[in-house]
JSON list of N, CA and C in Angstrom, two decimals:
[
{"chain": "A", "resi": 1, "resn": "MET", "atom": "N", "xyz": [1.35, 0.00, 32.47]},
{"chain": "A", "resi": 1, "resn": "MET", "atom": "CA", "xyz": [1.57, 1.18, 31.64]},
{"chain": "A", "resi": 1, "resn": "MET", "atom": "C", "xyz": [0.90, 0.97, 30.29]},
{"chain": "A", "resi": 2, "resn": "GLY", "atom": "N", "xyz": [0.32, 2.02, 29.72]},
{"chain": "A", "resi": 2, "resn": "GLY", "atom": "CA", "xyz": [-0.38, 1.89, 28.45]},
{"chain": "A", "resi": 2, "resn": "GLY", "atom": "C", "xyz": [0.62, 1.81, 27.30]},
{"chain": "A", "resi": 3, "resn": "GLU", "atom": "N", "xyz": [0.21, 1.12, 26.25]},
{"chain": "A", "resi": 3, "resn": "GLU", "atom": "CA", "xyz": [1.09, 1.02, 25.09]},
{"chain": "A", "resi": 3, "resn": "GLU", "atom": "C", "xyz": [0.90, 2.22, 24.20]},
{"chain": "A", "resi": 4, "resn": "VAL", "atom": "N", "xyz": [1.90, 2.49, 23.36]},
{"chain": "A", "resi": 4, "resn": "VAL", "atom": "CA", "xyz": [1.82, 3.59, 22.42]},
{"chain": "A", "resi": 4, "resn": "VAL", "atom": "C", "xyz": [0.99, 3.13, 21.22]},
{"chain": "A", "resi": 5, "resn": "LEU", "atom": "N", "xyz": [0.02, 3.94, 20.84]},
{"chain": "A", "resi": 5, "resn": "LEU", "atom": "CA", "xyz": [-0.86, 3.58, 19.74]},
{"chain": "A", "resi": 5, "resn": "LEU", "atom": "C", "xyz": [-0.59, 4.44, 18.52]},
{"chain": "A", "resi": 6, "resn": "TYR", "atom": "N", "xyz": [-0.93, 3.88, 17.36]},
{"chain": "A", "resi": 6, "resn": "TYR", "atom": "CA", "xyz": [-0.66, 4.56, 16.11]},
{"chain": "A", "resi": 6, "resn": "TYR", "atom": "C", "xyz": [-1.92, 4.69, 15.28]},
{"chain": "A", "resi": 7, "resn": "CYS", "atom": "N", "xyz": [-1.91, 5.67, 14.39]},
{"chain": "A", "resi": 7, "resn": "CYS", "atom": "CA", "xyz": [-3.01, 5.94, 13.49]},
{"chain": "A", "resi": 7, "resn": "CYS", "atom": "C", "xyz": [-2.50, 5.83, 12.07]},
{"chain": "A", "resi": 8, "resn": "ILE", "atom": "N", "xyz": [-3.22, 5.14, 11.18]},
{"chain": "A", "resi": 8, "resn": "ILE", "atom": "CA", "xyz": [-2.80, 5.01, 9.79]},
{"chain": "A", "resi": 8, "resn": "ILE", "atom": "C", "xyz": [-3.70, 5.87, 8.93]},
{"chain": "A", "resi": 9, "resn": "GLU", "atom": "N", "xyz": [-3.08, 6.74, 8.13]},
{"chain": "A", "resi": 9, "resn": "GLU", "atom": "CA", "xyz": [-3.82, 7.62, 7.24]},
{"chain": "A", "resi": 9, "resn": "GLU", "atom": "C", "xyz": [-3.32, 7.45, 5.81]},
{"chain": "A", "resi": 10, "resn": "ASN", "atom": "N", "xyz": [-4.20, 7.73, 4.84]},
{"chain": "A", "resi": 10, "resn": "ASN", "atom": "CA", "xyz": [-3.70, 7.77, 3.47]},
{"chain": "A", "resi": 10, "resn": "ASN", "atom": "C", "xyz": [-3.20, 9.18, 3.16]},
{"chain": "A", "resi": 11, "resn": "GLN", "atom": "N", "xyz": [-2.70, 9.38, 1.94]},
{"chain": "A", "resi": 11, "resn": "GLN", "atom": "CA", "xyz": [-2.09, 10.67, 1.61]},
{"chain": "A", "resi": 11, "resn": "GLN", "atom": "C", "xyz": [-3.08, 11.81, 1.58]},
{"chain": "A", "resi": 12, "resn": "TYR", "atom": "N", "xyz": [-4.38, 11.49, 1.56]},
{"chain": "A", "resi": 12, "resn": "TYR", "atom": "CA", "xyz": [-5.40, 12.54, 1.55]},
{"chain": "A", "resi": 12, "resn": "TYR", "atom": "C", "xyz": [-5.88, 12.88, 2.94]},
{"chain": "A", "resi": 13, "resn": "GLY", "atom": "N", "xyz": [-5.31, 12.23, 3.96]},
{"chain": "A", "resi": 13, "resn": "GLY", "atom": "CA", "xyz": [-5.66, 12.52, 5.34]},
{"chain": "A", "resi": 13, "resn": "GLY", "atom": "C", "xyz": [-6.82, 11.71, 5.88]},
{"chain": "A", "resi": 14, "resn": "SER", "atom": "N", "xyz": [-7.29, 10.75, 5.09]},
{"chain": "A", "resi": 14, "resn": "SER", "atom": "CA", "xyz": [-8.38, 9.90, 5.58]},
{"chain": "A", "resi": 14, "resn": "SER", "atom": "C", "xyz": [-7.81, 8.82, 6.50]},
{"chain": "A", "resi": 15, "resn": "VAL", "atom": "N", "xyz": [-8.43, 8.67, 7.65]},
{"chain": "A", "resi": 15, "resn": "VAL", "atom": "CA", "xyz": [-7.97, 7.66, 8.60]},
{"chain": "A", "resi": 15, "resn": "VAL", "atom": "C", "xyz": [-8.45, 6.29, 8.17]},
{"chain": "A", "resi": 16, "resn": "ILE", "atom": "N", "xyz": [-7.51, 5.39, 8.00]},
{"chain": "A", "resi": 16, "resn": "ILE", "atom": "CA", "xyz": [-7.84, 4.02, 7.57]},
{"chain": "A", "resi": 16, "resn": "ILE", "atom": "C", "xyz": [-7.98, 3.11, 8.79]},
{"chain": "A", "resi": 17, "resn": "ALA", "atom": "N", "xyz": [-7.10, 3.30, 9.75]},
{"chain": "A", "resi": 17, "resn": "ALA", "atom": "CA", "xyz": [-7.16, 2.50, 10.96]},
{"chain": "A", "resi": 17, "resn": "ALA", "atom": "C", "xyz": [-6.54, 3.32, 12.08]},
{"chain": "A", "resi": 18, "resn": "LYS", "atom": "N", "xyz": [-7.04, 3.12, 13.29]},
{"chain": "A", "resi": 18, "resn": "LYS", "atom": "CA", "xyz": [-6.47, 3.85, 14.41]},
{"chain": "A", "resi": 18, "resn": "LYS", "atom": "C", "xyz": [-6.45, 2.96, 15.64]},
{"chain": "A", "resi": 19, "resn": "ASP", "atom": "N", "xyz": [-5.76, 3.43, 16.66]},
{"chain": "A", "resi": 19, "resn": "ASP", "atom": "CA", "xyz": [-5.64, 2.70, 17.92]},
{"chain": "A", "resi": 19, "resn": "ASP", "atom": "C", "xyz": [-5.01, 1.32, 17.71]},
{"chain": "A", "resi": 20, "resn": "MET", "atom": "N", "xyz": [-3.94, 1.28, 16.95]},
{"chain": "A", "resi": 20, "resn": "MET", "atom": "CA", "xyz": [-3.23, 0.03, 16.71]},
{"chain": "A", "resi": 20, "resn": "MET", "atom": "C", "xyz": [-1.84, 0.10, 17.35]},
{"chain": "A", "resi": 21, "resn": "ASN", "atom": "N", "xyz": [-1.33, -1.04, 17.78]},
{"chain": "A", "resi": 21, "resn": "ASN", "atom": "CA", "xyz": [0.06, -1.03, 18.23]},
{"chain": "A", "resi": 21, "resn": "ASN", "atom": "C", "xyz": [0.96, -1.16, 16.99]},
{"chain": "A", "resi": 22, "resn": "MET", "atom": "N", "xyz": [2.25, -0.94, 17.16]},
{"chain": "A", "resi": 22, "resn": "MET", "atom": "CA", "xyz": [3.14, -0.85, 16.00]},
{"chain": "A", "resi": 22, "resn": "MET", "atom": "C", "xyz": [3.16, -2.14, 15.20]},
{"chain": "A", "resi": 23, "resn": "ASP", "atom": "N", "xyz": [3.21, -3.29, 15.86]},
{"chain": "A", "resi": 23, "resn": "ASP", "atom": "CA", "xyz": [3.25, -4.57, 15.13]},
{"chain": "A", "resi": 23, "resn": "ASP", "atom": "C", "xyz": [2.03, -4.71, 14.23]},
{"chain": "A", "resi": 24, "resn": "ASN", "atom": "N", "xyz": [0.84, -4.44, 14.77]},
{"chain": "A", "resi": 24, "resn": "ASN", "atom": "CA", "xyz": [-0.38, -4.54, 13.98]},
{"chain": "A", "resi": 24, "resn": "ASN", "atom": "C", "xyz": [-0.40, -3.52, 12.85]},
{"chain": "A", "resi": 25, "resn": "ALA", "atom": "N", "xyz": [0.11, -2.33, 13.13]},
{"chain": "A", "resi": 25, "resn": "ALA", "atom": "CA", "xyz": [0.12, -1.28, 12.11]},
{"chain": "A", "resi": 25, "resn": "ALA", "atom": "C", "xyz": [1.00, -1.68, 10.93]},
{"chain": "A", "resi": 26, "resn": "ILE", "atom": "N", "xyz": [2.15, -2.26, 11.22]},
{"chain": "A", "resi": 26, "resn": "ILE", "atom": "CA", "xyz": [3.06, -2.68, 10.15]},
{"chain": "A", "resi": 26, "resn": "ILE", "atom": "C", "xyz": [2.42, -3.78, 9.32]},
{"chain": "A", "resi": 27, "resn": "ILE", "atom": "N", "xyz": [1.81, -4.77, 9.97]},
{"chain": "A", "resi": 27, "resn": "ILE", "atom": "CA", "xyz": [1.13, -5.85, 9.27]},
{"chain": "A", "resi": 27, "resn": "ILE", "atom": "C", "xyz": [0.00, -5.30, 8.42]},
{"chain": "A", "resi": 28, "resn": "PHE", "atom": "N", "xyz": [-0.75, -4.37, 8.96]},
{"chain": "A", "resi": 28, "resn": "PHE", "atom": "CA", "xyz": [-1.90, -3.78, 8.26]},
{"chain": "A", "resi": 28, "resn": "PHE", "atom": "C", "xyz": [-1.44, -3.04, 7.01]},
{"chain": "A", "resi": 29, "resn": "VAL", "atom": "N", "xyz": [-0.40, -2.23, 7.13]},
{"chain": "A", "resi": 29, "resn": "VAL", "atom": "CA", "xyz": [0.10, -1.48, 5.98]},
{"chain": "A", "resi": 29, "resn": "VAL", "atom": "C", "xyz": [0.67, -2.41, 4.92]},
{"chain": "A", "resi": 30, "resn": "ARG", "atom": "N", "xyz": [1.35, -3.45, 5.33]},
{"chain": "A", "resi": 30, "resn": "ARG", "atom": "CA", "xyz": [1.86, -4.43, 4.35]},
{"chain": "A", "resi": 30, "resn": "ARG", "atom": "C", "xyz": [0.71, -5.06, 3.58]},
{"chain": "A", "resi": 31, "resn": "ALA", "atom": "N", "xyz": [-0.36, -5.38, 4.29]},
{"chain": "A", "resi": 31, "resn": "ALA", "atom": "CA", "xyz": [-1.53, -5.96, 3.63]},
{"chain": "A", "resi": 31, "resn": "ALA", "atom": "C", "xyz": [-2.14, -4.96, 2.65]},
{"chain": "A", "resi": 32, "resn": "LEU", "atom": "N", "xyz": [-2.18, -3.69, 3.02]},
{"chain": "A", "resi": 32, "resn": "LEU", "atom": "CA", "xyz": [-2.70, -2.66, 2.11]},
{"chain": "A", "resi": 32, "resn": "LEU", "atom": "C", "xyz": [-1.84, -2.57, 0.85]},
{"chain": "A", "resi": 33, "resn": "PHE", "atom": "N", "xyz": [-0.53, -2.57, 1.03]},
{"chain": "A", "resi": 33, "resn": "PHE", "atom": "CA", "xyz": [0.35, -2.48, -0.12]},
{"chain": "A", "resi": 33, "resn": "PHE", "atom": "C", "xyz": [0.21, -3.70, -1.02]},
{"chain": "A", "resi": 34, "resn": "ASP", "atom": "N", "xyz": [0.03, -4.88, -0.42]},
{"chain": "A", "resi": 34, "resn": "ASP", "atom": "CA", "xyz": [-0.18, -6.09, -1.23]},
{"chain": "A", "resi": 34, "resn": "ASP", "atom": "C", "xyz": [-1.46, -5.98, -2.02]},
{"chain": "A", "resi": 35, "resn": "THR", "atom": "N", "xyz": [-2.50, -5.47, -1.36]},
{"chain": "A", "resi": 35, "resn": "THR", "atom": "CA", "xyz": [-3.81, -5.37, -2.01]},
{"chain": "A", "resi": 35, "resn": "THR", "atom": "C", "xyz": [-3.80, -4.37, -3.14]},
{"chain": "A", "resi": 36, "resn": "TYR", "atom": "N", "xyz": [-3.14, -3.26, -2.95]},
{"chain": "A", "resi": 36, "resn": "TYR", "atom": "CA", "xyz": [-3.18, -2.17, -3.92]},
{"chain": "A", "resi": 36, "resn": "TYR", "atom": "C", "xyz": [-1.88, -2.03, -4.70]},
{"chain": "A", "resi": 37, "resn": "PHE", "atom": "N", "xyz": [-1.13, -3.11, -4.77]},
{"chain": "A", "resi": 37, "resn": "PHE", "atom": "CA", "xyz": [0.17, -3.04, -5.43]},
{"chain": "A", "resi": 37, "resn": "PHE", "atom": "C", "xyz": [0.02, -2.58, -6.88]},
{"chain": "A", "resi": 38, "resn": "GLY", "atom": "N", "xyz": [0.85, -1.62, -7.28]},
{"chain": "A", "resi": 38, "resn": "GLY", "atom": "CA", "xyz": [0.79, -1.15, -8.65]},
{"chain": "A", "resi": 38, "resn": "GLY", "atom": "C", "xyz": [0.02, 0.14, -8.81]},
{"chain": "A", "resi": 39, "resn": "GLU", "atom": "N", "xyz": [-0.67, 0.57, -7.80]},
{"chain": "A", "resi": 39, "resn": "GLU", "atom": "CA", "xyz": [-1.39, 1.84, -7.90]},
{"chain": "A", "resi": 39, "resn": "GLU", "atom": "C", "xyz": [-0.48, 2.96, -7.39]},
{"chain": "A", "resi": 40, "resn": "ASP", "atom": "N", "xyz": [-0.13, 3.86, -8.30]},
{"chain": "A", "resi": 40, "resn": "ASP", "atom": "CA", "xyz": [0.88, 4.86, -7.99]},
{"chain": "A", "resi": 40, "resn": "ASP", "atom": "C", "xyz": [0.44, 5.88, -6.95]},
{"chain": "A", "resi": 41, "resn": "ASP", "atom": "N", "xyz": [-0.88, 6.13, -6.88]},
{"chain": "A", "resi": 41, "resn": "ASP", "atom": "CA", "xyz": [-1.34, 7.26, -6.08]},
{"chain": "A", "resi": 41, "resn": "ASP", "atom": "C", "xyz": [-1.65, 6.87, -4.64]},
{"chain": "A", "resi": 42, "resn": "ILE", "atom": "N", "xyz": [-1.28, 5.68, -4.23]},
{"chain": "A", "resi": 42, "resn": "ILE", "atom": "CA", "xyz": [-1.59, 5.28, -2.86]},
{"chain": "A", "resi": 42, "resn": "ILE", "atom": "C", "xyz": [-0.35, 5.39, -1.98]},
{"chain": "A", "resi": 43, "resn": "ALA", "atom": "N", "xyz": [-0.47, 6.20, -0.94]},
{"chain": "A", "resi": 43, "resn": "ALA", "atom": "CA", "xyz": [0.62, 6.37, 0.02]},
{"chain": "A", "resi": 43, "resn": "ALA", "atom": "C", "xyz": [0.00, 6.39, 1.41]},
{"chain": "A", "resi": 44, "resn": "TYR", "atom": "N", "xyz": [0.70, 5.79, 2.35]},
{"chain": "A", "resi": 44, "resn": "TYR", "atom": "CA", "xyz": [0.18, 5.71, 3.72]},
{"chain": "A", "resi": 44, "resn": "TYR", "atom": "C", "xyz": [1.19, 6.26, 4.71]},
{"chain": "A", "resi": 45, "resn": "THR", "atom": "N", "xyz": [0.68, 6.85, 5.75]},
{"chain": "A", "resi": 45, "resn": "THR", "atom": "CA", "xyz": [1.56, 7.28, 6.83]},
{"chain": "A", "resi": 45, "resn": "THR", "atom": "C", "xyz": [1.07, 6.69, 8.14]},
{"chain": "A", "resi": 46, "resn": "ILE", "atom": "N", "xyz": [2.01, 6.32, 8.96]},
{"chain": "A", "resi": 46, "resn": "ILE", "atom": "CA", "xyz": [1.68, 5.84, 10.31]},
{"chain": "A", "resi": 46, "resn": "ILE", "atom": "C", "xyz": [2.13, 6.93, 11.28]},
{"chain": "A", "resi": 47, "resn": "THR", "atom": "N", "xyz": [1.19, 7.45, 12.04]},
{"chain": "A", "resi": 47, "resn": "THR", "atom": "CA", "xyz": [1.55, 8.50, 12.98]},
{"chain": "A", "resi": 47, "resn": "THR", "atom": "C", "xyz": [1.27, 8.04, 14.41]},
{"chain": "A", "resi": 48, "resn": "ARG", "atom": "N", "xyz": [2.14, 8.45, 15.28]},
{"chain": "A", "resi": 48, "resn": "ARG", "atom": "CA", "xyz": [1.98, 8.12, 16.68]},
{"chain": "A", "resi": 48, "resn": "ARG", "atom": "C", "xyz": [0.88, 9.00, 17.26]},
{"chain": "A", "resi": 49, "resn": "GLN", "atom": "N", "xyz": [-0.05, 8.39, 17.95]},
{"chain": "A", "resi": 49, "resn": "GLN", "atom": "CA", "xyz": [-1.14, 9.17, 18.53]},
{"chain": "A", "resi": 49, "resn": "GLN", "atom": "C", "xyz": [-0.66, 9.84, 19.80]},
{"chain": "A", "resi": 50, "resn": "LYS", "atom": "N", "xyz": [-1.22, 11.01, 20.04]},
{"chain": "A", "resi": 50, "resn": "LYS", "atom": "CA", "xyz": [-0.86, 11.76, 21.26]},
{"chain": "A", "resi": 50, "resn": "LYS", "atom": "C", "xyz": [-1.35, 11.00, 22.48]},
{"chain": "A", "resi": 51, "resn": "GLU", "atom": "N", "xyz": [-0.54, 11.04, 23.50]},
{"chain": "A", "resi": 51, "resn": "GLU", "atom": "CA", "xyz": [-0.92, 10.39, 24.75]},
{"chain": "A", "resi": 51, "resn": "GLU", "atom": "C", "xyz": [-1.56, 11.43, 25.66]},
{"chain": "A", "resi": 52, "resn": "ASP", "atom": "N", "xyz": [-2.78, 11.80, 25.32]},
{"chain": "A", "resi": 52, "resn": "ASP", "atom": "CA", "xyz": [-3.49, 12.84, 26.08]},
{"chain": "A", "resi": 52, "resn": "ASP", "atom": "C", "xyz": [-4.50, 12.23, 27.04]},
{"chain": "A", "resi": 53, "resn": "LYS", "atom": "N", "xyz": [-4.08, 11.23, 27.80]},
{"chain": "A", "resi": 53, "resn": "LYS", "atom": "CA", "xyz": [-5.02, 10.57, 28.68]},
{"chain": "A", "resi": 53, "resn": "LYS", "atom": "C", "xyz": [-4.94, 11.21, 30.07]},
{"chain": "A", "resi": 54, "resn": "GLU", "atom": "N", "xyz": [-5.63, 12.31, 30.20]},
{"chain": "A", "resi": 54, "resn": "GLU", "atom": "CA", "xyz": [-5.64, 12.98, 31.49]},
{"chain": "A", "resi": 54, "resn": "GLU", "atom": "C", "xyz": [-6.76, 12.42, 32.37]},
{"chain": "A", "resi": 55, "resn": "ILE", "atom": "N", "xyz": [-6.55, 12.46, 33.63]},
{"chain": "A", "resi": 55, "resn": "ILE", "atom": "CA", "xyz": [-7.55, 11.93, 34.56]},
{"chain": "A", "resi": 55, "resn": "ILE", "atom": "C", "xyz": [-8.69, 12.93, 34.70]},
{"chain": "A", "resi": 56, "resn": "GLU", "atom": "N", "xyz": [-9.90, 12.47, 34.43]},
{"chain": "A", "resi": 56, "resn": "GLU", "atom": "CA", "xyz": [-11.06, 13.35, 34.59]},
{"chain": "A", "resi": 56, "resn": "GLU", "atom": "C", "xyz": [-11.57, 13.26, 36.00]},
{"chain": "A", "resi": 57, "resn": "LYS", "atom": "N", "xyz": [-11.89, 14.43, 36.58]},
{"chain": "A", "resi": 57, "resn": "LYS", "atom": "CA", "xyz": [-12.36, 14.43, 37.97]},
{"chain": "A", "resi": 57, "resn": "LYS", "atom": "C", "xyz": [-13.84, 14.76, 38.01]}
]
């Protein structure tokens, strides 16, 4: 079975990383917050990607 993947975006809707599993996404966001600590305008969202993997014939 396929794993659920997540997409990380900033508050402006720019995709920072995609196709990550939850563990990697959490580590990635923590690293971003460490790197940009103190900057008020940085916000990130982790969204679950749609599982639209239909079989092509």
